[in-house]
XYZ file of C-alpha atoms in Angstrom:
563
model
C -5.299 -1.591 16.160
C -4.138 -5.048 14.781
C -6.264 -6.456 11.962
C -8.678 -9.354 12.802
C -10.932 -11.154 10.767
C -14.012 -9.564 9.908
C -13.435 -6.534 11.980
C -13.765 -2.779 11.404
C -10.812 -1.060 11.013
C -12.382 2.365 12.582
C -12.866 4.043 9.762
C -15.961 1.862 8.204
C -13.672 -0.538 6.083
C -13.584 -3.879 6.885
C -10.625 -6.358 6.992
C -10.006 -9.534 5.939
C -7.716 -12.505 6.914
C -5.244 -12.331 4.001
C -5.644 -14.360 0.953
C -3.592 -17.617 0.893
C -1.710 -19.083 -1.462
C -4.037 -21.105 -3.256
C -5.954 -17.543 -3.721
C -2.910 -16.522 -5.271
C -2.752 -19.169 -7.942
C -6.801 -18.464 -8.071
C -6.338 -15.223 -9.374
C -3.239 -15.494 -11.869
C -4.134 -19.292 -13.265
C -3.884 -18.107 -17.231
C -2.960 -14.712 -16.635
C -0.302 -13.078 -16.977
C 0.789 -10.496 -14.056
C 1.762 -7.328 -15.424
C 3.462 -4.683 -12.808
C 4.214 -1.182 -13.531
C 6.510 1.357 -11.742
C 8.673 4.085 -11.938
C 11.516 2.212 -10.509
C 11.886 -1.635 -11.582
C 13.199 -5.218 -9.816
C 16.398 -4.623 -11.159
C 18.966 -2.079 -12.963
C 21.864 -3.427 -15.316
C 25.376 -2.483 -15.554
C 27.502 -3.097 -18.736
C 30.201 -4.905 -17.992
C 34.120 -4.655 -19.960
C 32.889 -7.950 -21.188
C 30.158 -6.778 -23.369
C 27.847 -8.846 -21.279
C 24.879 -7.189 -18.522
C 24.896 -7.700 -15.335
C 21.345 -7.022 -13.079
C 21.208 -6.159 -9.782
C 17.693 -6.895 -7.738
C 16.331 -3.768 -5.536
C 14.669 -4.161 -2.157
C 11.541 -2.430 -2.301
C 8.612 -3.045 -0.219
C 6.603 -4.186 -3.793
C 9.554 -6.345 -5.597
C 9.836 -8.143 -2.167
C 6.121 -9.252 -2.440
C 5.994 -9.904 -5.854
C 9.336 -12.198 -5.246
C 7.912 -14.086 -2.852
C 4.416 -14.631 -3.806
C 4.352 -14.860 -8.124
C 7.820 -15.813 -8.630
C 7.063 -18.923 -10.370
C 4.391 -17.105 -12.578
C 7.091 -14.988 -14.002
C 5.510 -11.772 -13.726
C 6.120 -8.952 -16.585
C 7.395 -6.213 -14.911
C 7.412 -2.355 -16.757
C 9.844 0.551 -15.496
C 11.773 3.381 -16.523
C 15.330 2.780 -17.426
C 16.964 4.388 -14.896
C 20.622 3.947 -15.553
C 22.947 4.026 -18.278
C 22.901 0.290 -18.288
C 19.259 -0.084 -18.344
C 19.529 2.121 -21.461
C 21.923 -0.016 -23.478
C 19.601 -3.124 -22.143
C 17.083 -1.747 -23.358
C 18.832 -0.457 -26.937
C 19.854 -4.165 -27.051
C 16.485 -5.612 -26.671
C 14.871 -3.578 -29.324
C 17.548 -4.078 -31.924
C 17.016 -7.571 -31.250
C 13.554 -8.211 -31.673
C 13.367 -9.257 -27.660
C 10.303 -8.384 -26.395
C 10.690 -8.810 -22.541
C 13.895 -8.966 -21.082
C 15.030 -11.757 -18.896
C 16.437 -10.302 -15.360
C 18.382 -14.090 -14.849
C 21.606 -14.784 -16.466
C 23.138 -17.349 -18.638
C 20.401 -17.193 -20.828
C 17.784 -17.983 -17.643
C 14.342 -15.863 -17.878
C 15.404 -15.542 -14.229
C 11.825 -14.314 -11.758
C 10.807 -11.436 -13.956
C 10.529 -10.570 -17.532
C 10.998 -7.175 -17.880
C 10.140 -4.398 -20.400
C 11.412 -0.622 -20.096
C 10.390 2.965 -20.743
C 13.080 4.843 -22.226
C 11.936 8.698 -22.463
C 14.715 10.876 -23.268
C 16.547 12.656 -20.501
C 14.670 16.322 -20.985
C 11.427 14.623 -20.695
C 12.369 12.423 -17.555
C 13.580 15.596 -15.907
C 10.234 16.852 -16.492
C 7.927 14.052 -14.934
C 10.200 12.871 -12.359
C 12.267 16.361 -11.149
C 9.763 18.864 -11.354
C 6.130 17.023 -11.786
C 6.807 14.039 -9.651
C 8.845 15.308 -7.067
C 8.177 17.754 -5.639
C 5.379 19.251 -6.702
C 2.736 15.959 -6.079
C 4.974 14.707 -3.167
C 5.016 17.937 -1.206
C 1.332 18.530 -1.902
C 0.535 14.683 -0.966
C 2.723 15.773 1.902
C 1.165 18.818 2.780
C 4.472 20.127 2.621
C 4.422 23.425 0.538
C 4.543 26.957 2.282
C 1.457 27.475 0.532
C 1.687 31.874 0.634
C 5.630 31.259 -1.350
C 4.848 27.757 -3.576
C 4.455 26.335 -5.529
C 4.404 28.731 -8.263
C 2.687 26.869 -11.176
C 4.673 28.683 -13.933
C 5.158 28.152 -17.856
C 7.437 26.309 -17.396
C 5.063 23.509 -14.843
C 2.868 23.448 -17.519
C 5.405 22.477 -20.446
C 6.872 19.929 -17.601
C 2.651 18.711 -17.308
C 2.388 18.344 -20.940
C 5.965 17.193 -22.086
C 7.011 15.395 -19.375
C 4.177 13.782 -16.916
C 1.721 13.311 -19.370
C 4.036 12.378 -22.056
C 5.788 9.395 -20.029
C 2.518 8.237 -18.879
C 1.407 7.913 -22.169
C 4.951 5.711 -22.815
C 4.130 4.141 -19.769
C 0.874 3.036 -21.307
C 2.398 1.962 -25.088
C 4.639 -0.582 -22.935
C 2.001 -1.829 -20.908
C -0.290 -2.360 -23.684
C 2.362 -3.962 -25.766
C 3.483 -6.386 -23.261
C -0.181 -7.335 -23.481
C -0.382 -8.130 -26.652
C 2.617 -10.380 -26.219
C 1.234 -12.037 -23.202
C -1.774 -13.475 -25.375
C -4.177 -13.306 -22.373
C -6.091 -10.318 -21.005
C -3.357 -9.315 -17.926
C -3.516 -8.658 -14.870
C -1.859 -4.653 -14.410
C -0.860 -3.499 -10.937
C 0.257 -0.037 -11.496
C 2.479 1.579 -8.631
C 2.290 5.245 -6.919
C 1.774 8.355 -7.922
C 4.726 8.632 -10.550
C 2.016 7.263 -12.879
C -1.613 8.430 -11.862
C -2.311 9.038 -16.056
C -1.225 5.939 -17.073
C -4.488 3.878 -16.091
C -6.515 6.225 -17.959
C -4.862 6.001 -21.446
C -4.668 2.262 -21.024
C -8.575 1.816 -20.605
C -8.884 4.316 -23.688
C -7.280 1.903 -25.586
C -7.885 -1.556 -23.876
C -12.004 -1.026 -22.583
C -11.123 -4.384 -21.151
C -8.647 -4.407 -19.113
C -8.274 -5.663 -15.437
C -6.378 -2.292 -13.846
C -5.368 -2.066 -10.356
C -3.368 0.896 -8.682
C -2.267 1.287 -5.757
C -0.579 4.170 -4.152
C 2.128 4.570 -1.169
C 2.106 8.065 -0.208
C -0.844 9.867 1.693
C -3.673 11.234 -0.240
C -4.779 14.424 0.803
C -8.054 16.340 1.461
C -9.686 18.225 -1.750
C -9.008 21.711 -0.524
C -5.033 20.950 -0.922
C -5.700 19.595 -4.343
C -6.569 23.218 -4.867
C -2.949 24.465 -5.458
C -2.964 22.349 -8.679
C -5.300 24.045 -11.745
C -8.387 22.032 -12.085
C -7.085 20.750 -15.411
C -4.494 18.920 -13.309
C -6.435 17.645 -10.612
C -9.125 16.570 -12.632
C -7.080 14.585 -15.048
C -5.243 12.484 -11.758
C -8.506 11.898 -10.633
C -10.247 10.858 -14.117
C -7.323 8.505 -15.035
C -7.432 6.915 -11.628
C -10.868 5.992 -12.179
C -9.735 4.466 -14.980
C -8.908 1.366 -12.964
C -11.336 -1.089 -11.555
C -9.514 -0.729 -8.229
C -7.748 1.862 -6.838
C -6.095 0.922 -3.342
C -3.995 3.029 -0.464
C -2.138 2.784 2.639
C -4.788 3.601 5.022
C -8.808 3.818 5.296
C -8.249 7.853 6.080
C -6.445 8.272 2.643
C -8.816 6.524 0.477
C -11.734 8.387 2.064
C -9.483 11.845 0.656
C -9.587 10.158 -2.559
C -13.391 9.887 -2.649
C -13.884 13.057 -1.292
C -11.445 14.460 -3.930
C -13.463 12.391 -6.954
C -16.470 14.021 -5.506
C -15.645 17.320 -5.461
C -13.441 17.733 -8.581
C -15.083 15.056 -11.473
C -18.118 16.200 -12.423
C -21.027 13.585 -12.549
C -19.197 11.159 -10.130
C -21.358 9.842 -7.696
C -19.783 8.681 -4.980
C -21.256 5.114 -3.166
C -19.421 5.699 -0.040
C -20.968 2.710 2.066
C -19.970 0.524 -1.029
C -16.253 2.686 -0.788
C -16.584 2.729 -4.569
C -16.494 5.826 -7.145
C -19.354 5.638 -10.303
C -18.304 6.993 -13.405
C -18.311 7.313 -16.781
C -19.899 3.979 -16.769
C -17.645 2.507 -14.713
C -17.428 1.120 -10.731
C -13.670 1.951 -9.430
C -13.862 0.649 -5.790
C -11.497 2.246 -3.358
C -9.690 0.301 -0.831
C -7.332 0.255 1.797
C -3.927 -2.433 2.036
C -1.800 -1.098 4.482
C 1.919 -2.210 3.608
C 4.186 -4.083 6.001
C 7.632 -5.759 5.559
C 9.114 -9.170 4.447
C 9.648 -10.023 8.052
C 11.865 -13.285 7.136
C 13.949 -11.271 4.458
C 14.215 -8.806 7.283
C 15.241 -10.765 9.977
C 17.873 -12.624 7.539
C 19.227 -9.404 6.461
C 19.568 -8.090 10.349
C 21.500 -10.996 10.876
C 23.760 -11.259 8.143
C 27.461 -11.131 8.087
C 27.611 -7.973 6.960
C 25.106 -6.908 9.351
C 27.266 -8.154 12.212
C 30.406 -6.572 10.376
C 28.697 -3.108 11.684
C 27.507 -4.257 14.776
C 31.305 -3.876 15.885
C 31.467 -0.390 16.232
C 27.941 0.707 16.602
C 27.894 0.282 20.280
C 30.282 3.445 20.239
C 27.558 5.335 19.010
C 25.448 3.988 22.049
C 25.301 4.843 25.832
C 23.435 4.227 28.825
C 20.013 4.957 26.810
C 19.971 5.336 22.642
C 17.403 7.030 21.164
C 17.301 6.318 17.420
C 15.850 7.470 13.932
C 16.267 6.230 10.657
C 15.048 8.336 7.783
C 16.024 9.541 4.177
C 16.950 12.994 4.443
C 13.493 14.943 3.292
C 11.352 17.276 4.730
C 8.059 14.911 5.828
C 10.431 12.695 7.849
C 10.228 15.903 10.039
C 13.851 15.095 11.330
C 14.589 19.073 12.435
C 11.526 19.109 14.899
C 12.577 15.267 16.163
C 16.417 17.362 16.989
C 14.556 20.064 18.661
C 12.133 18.104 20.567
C 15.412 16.395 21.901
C 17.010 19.834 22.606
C 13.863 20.211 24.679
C 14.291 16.752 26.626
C 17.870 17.588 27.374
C 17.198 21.458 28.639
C 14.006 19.981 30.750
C 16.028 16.732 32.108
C 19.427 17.485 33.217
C 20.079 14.209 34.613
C 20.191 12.654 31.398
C 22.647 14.687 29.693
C 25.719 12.500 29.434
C 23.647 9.378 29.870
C 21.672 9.635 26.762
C 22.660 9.705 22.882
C 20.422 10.208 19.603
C 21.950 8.414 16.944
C 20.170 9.494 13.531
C 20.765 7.310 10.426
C 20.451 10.106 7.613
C 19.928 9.107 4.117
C 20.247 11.496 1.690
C 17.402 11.737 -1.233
C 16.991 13.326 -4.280
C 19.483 15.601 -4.232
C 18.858 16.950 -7.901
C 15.843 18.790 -6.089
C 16.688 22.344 -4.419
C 14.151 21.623 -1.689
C 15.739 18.461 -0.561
C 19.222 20.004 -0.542
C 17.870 22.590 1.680
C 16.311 20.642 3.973
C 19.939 18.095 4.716
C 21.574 21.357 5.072
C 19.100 22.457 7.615
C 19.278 18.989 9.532
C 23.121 19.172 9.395
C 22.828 22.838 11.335
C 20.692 21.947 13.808
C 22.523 18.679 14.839
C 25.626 20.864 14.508
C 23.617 23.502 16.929
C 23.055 21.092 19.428
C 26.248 19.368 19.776
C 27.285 23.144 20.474
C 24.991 23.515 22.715
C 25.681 20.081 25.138
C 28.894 18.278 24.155
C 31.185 17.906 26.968
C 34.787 18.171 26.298
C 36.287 16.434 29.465
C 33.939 13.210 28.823
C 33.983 13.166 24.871
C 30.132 13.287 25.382
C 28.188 14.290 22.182
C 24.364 14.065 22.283
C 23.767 13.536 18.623
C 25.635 11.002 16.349
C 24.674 11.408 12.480
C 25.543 8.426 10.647
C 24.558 9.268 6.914
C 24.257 7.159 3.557
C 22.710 4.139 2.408
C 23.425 1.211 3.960
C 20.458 -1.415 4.548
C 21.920 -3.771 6.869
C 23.768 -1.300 9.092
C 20.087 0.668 9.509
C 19.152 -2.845 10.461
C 21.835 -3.509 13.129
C 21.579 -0.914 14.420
C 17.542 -1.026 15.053
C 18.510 -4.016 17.747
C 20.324 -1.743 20.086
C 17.585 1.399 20.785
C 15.917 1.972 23.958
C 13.981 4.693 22.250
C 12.709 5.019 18.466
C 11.651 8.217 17.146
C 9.266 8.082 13.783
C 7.733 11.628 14.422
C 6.827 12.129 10.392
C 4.779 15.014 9.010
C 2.316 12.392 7.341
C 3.850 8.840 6.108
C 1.567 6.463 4.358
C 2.730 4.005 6.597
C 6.627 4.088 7.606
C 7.825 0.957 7.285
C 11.135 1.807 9.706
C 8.451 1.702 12.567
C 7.531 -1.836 11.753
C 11.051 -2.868 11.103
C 12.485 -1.707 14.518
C 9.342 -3.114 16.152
C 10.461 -6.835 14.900
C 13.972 -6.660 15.096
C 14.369 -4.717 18.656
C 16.447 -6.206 21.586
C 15.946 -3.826 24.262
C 12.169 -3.556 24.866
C 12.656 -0.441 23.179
C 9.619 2.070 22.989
C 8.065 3.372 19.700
C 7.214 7.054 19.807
C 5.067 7.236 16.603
C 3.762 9.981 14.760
C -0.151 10.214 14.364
C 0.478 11.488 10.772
C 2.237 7.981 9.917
C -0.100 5.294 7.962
C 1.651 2.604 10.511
C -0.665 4.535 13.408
C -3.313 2.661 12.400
C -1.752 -0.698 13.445
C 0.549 0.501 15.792
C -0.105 2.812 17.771
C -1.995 1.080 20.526
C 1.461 0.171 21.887
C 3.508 3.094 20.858
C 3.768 6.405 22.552
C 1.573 8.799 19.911
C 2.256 12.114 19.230
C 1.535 15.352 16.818
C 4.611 15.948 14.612
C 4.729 19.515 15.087
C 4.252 18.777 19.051
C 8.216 19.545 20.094
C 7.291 20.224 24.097
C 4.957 16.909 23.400
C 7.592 14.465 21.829
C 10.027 15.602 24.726
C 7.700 14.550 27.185
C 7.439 11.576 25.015
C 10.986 10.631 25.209
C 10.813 11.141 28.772
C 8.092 8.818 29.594
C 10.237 6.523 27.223
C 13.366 6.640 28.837
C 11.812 6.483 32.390
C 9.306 3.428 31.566
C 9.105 0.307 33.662
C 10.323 -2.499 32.271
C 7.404 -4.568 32.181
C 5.697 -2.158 30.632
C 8.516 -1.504 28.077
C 8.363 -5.588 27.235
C 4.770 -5.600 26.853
C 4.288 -2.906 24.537
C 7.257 -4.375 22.694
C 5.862 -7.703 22.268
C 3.016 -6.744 21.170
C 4.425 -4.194 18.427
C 6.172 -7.202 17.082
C 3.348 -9.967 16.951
C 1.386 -7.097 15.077
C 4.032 -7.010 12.640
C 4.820 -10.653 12.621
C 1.134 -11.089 12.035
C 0.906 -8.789 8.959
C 3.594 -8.974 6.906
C 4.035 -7.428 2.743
C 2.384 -10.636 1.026
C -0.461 -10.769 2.797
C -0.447 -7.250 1.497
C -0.290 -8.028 -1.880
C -2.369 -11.567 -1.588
C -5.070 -9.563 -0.223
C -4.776 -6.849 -3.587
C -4.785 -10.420 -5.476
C -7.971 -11.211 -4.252
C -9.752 -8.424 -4.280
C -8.830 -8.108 -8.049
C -10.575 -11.370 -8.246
C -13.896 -10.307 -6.248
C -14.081 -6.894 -8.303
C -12.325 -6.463 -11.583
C -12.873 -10.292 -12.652
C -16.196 -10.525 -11.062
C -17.182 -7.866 -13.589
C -16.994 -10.230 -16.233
C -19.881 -13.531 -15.593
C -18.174 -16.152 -18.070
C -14.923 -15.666 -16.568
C -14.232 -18.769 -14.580
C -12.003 -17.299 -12.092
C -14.607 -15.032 -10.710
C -17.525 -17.443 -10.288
C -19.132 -16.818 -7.031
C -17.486 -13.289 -6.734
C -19.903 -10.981 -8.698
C -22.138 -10.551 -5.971
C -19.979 -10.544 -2.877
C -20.210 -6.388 -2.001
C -23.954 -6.827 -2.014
C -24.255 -6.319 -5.296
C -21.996 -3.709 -6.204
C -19.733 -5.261 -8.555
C -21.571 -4.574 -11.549
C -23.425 -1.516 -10.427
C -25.515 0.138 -7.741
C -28.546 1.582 -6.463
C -29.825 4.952 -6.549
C -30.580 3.741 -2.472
C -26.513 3.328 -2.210
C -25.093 6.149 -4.497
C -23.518 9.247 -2.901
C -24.489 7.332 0.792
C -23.419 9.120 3.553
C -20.001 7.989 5.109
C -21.023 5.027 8.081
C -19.565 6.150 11.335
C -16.823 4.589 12.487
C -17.747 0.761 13.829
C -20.683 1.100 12.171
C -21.608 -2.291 10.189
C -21.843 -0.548 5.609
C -22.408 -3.856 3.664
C -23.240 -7.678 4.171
C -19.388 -8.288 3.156
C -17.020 -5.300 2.908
């Protein structure tokens, strides 16, 4: 269901028309806009020179930061990452330089940066064995729960040592950055990399305006169980450390105030209000589901070097394409999407020949076992099927696996499908679904996965299915491949107005404001939030024993004058 103005999302949220720009310049008019992640806008090189060169990533967040607070210079705080960022980094602090400019020729350039620089044993820790996997397969319901995880010694030395510790440097950046900034900040931590960090900064800084927001799914409190309460309680303590706490969908932050309820003791949960009361303080939980830059998109889809690949992916094509584009990990549920199309092919003879699957495969994290496991798996079951179908005399292969990184082919490539597959175990939203719904020349039909976030605003005009459903996403692909054209066109248009409608900075104007109508509303002399204090009925600076631990409102069911 698309967004509208005032509307219920289903799930007893409410949306909003997105914030504007004027809101934007509201909100950060003398403050500073501090933005903390694992991963930062940009990693350096050392050139032979002696100078450093940065390069800008294309994440979904540094996109609408770019394009929304550019000219506000926003302080950005990451992990050095490379061996570059290191020496940047060793070269700032023998220097005195506080934040580091990410322009060149001596130009500030859009972001100031500051990094984190743990030392390799401890990054190993938080990121390889705390990080990922163990919180991203449980946020991904993705463990075999009777073999792992095994929380071992050695977990809890990579808890203490490594998670907690780089939160905690996480933090000491943060808060120095603030001190340099002269203002009280705005801080818009990122994902789940750093679910400590908001805690230790409110220990220090009672003050501060926190906001974190988080990309994966959240899920329910009985799969929090396979961490020790120590852990799970911590995540959730430190989260309510912020004054907001936002995620993908309305279903995840629901988990998240089911999980507050039933692992913090003395939270009270004010779920009409969708806030969490504790320890004095009113963390309200929201929902921003993410979307693209649809103009960088479209730019990048039609780039030279976009085109460059658009010469030789029509080999890959044939009468009908069917297409997926996914790193290589186990929630993108690739092996079940190869089955399911085993399925289509065994049940629909008069296809084989007519009909290719071409799978763009990036590979991730390959320093984990898991995710080495899981490629290897994909790359037998592709090899399997080929096997199985391929037709000698015609050259006829029914899957084509085109693997590694590669932005602007992915892009190309989304033009051309007649079919997209996004059959995820649980996304928290999928932003390949909303990229091949803009960019798509074909009419193509979406088969979409009810465990992706991007169901929510999609999936009116996709073809929905269960991801472990392989009979149910052949006949899926069936009913694709043998739609009516009109039928194909409407449902296509209508996938990409939703996306056109939506795109990532109303995502992060609408985070803006809300910052503005909660965390600064908290605060009466503050200019900025004057007329915002009361705006959830009151709940800004506190609630009822009437609206604490309400029930959940049924879905369409009007829970507060505003919200």
């Amino acid at each position: 269901m698309t967004a509208s103005s005032g509307a219920q999302d289903g799930g007893g949220f409410m949306t909003r028309p997105p914030g504007s720009d004027e809101d934007v310049n509201r909100a950060l008019a003398g403050r500073t806009l501090i933005v903390a992640s694992n991963r930062g806008p940009f990693t350096f090189t050392y050139e032979d020179d002696g100078t450093f060169q940065a390069r800008k990533g294309s994440g979904g967040v540094v996109t609408a930061v770019s394009a929304i607070a550019r000219e506000h210079q926003p302080v950005w705080i990451a992990a050095a990452m490379t061996e570059g960022d290191r020496a940047r980094a060793e070269v700032a602090q023998r220097t005195g330089e506080i934040l580091i400019g990410s322009g060149t020729g001596g130009q500030q350039g859009e972001f100031r940066l500051r990094f984190v620089v743990p030392d390799p044993s401890q990054y190993h820790q938080y990121y390889n064995v705390i990080s990922n996997p163990l919180l991203w397969f449980l946020q991904h319901y993705l463990w075999d729960t009777p073999r792992a995880p095994d929380i071992t010694a050695e977990t809890w030395a990579a808890w203490h040592d490594g998670y907690v510790a780089v939160n905690r440097l996480f933090a000491d950046e943060i808060l120095a950055a603030c001190e340099h900034c002269g203002d009280e900040p705005i801080i818009m931590l990122q994902d789940y990399q750093l679910y400590l960090c908001g805690g230790f900064i409110r220990e220090r800084n009672p003050s501060a305006v926190l906001q974190h927001f988080i990309h994966i799914p959240w899920p329910d409190p009985d799969y929090w169980r396979l961490l020790p309460l120590t852990m799970r309680r911590a995540i959730c303590e430190s989260m309510l450390g912020n004054d907001i706490v936002g995620f993908q969908t309305p279903a995840h932050a629901r988990s998240f105030m089911y999980t507050c309820e039933a692992y913090v003791p003395d939270a009270s949960i004010d779920y009409a209000g969708h806030a969490v009361l504790w320890n004095g303080r009113r963390t309200q939980v929201r929902a921003y589901p993410i979307s693209v830059d649809t103009e960088a998109v479209r730019r990048v889809a039609y780039s030279p070097e976009a085109r460059a690949h658009e010469r030789y992916l029509p080999s890959y094509a044939n009468e009908f394409t069917v297409l997926r584009v996914d790193r290589a990990e186990p929630s993108k549920n690739i092996v079940r999407g190869f089955l399911a199309f085993d399925r289509f092919l065994e049940a629909h003879e008069e296809f084989q020949g007519r009909v290719t699957f071409m799978a763009i495969t990036v590979p991730s994290r390959m320093d984990v076992v898991e995710y080495r496991q899981y490629l290897a798996d994909v790359s037998a079951e592709v090899f399997r099927i080929n096997a199985k179908y391929a037709n000698v005399e015609t050259g006829w292969q029914p899957i084509h696996v085109i693997m590694g990184e590669n932005y602007a082919r992915a892009l190309a490539a989304m033009k051309w499908y007649d079919v997209l597959l996004v059959n995820s175990i649980i996304d928290g939203m999928n932003l390949v679904a909303k990229e091949g719904a803009l960019l798509n020349e074909r009419n193509g039909v979406l088969i979409l996965s009810e465990g992706a976030g991007a169901t929510d605003q999609l999936g009116d005009d996709a073809l929905t299915i269960a991801p472990a459903d392989v009979e149910g996403t052949a006949n899926a692909l069936y009913e694709a491949l043998t739609m009516p054209l009109a039928e194909r066109r409407r449902r296509s248009e209508n996938l990409r107005r939703a996306v056109e409608a939506d795109d990532v900075t109303a995502w992060f104007r609408e985070q803006l404001v809300d910052i503005v109508r909660y965390a600064l509303g908290r605060h009466p002399s503050d200019p900025l939030a004057a007329g915002n204090a009361s705006t959830d009925g009151g709940a800004a600076n506190g609630t009822s024993a009437e609206t604490a631990g309400a029930p959940l409102a049924a879905p369409g069911t009007p829970d507060g004058p505003d919200d």
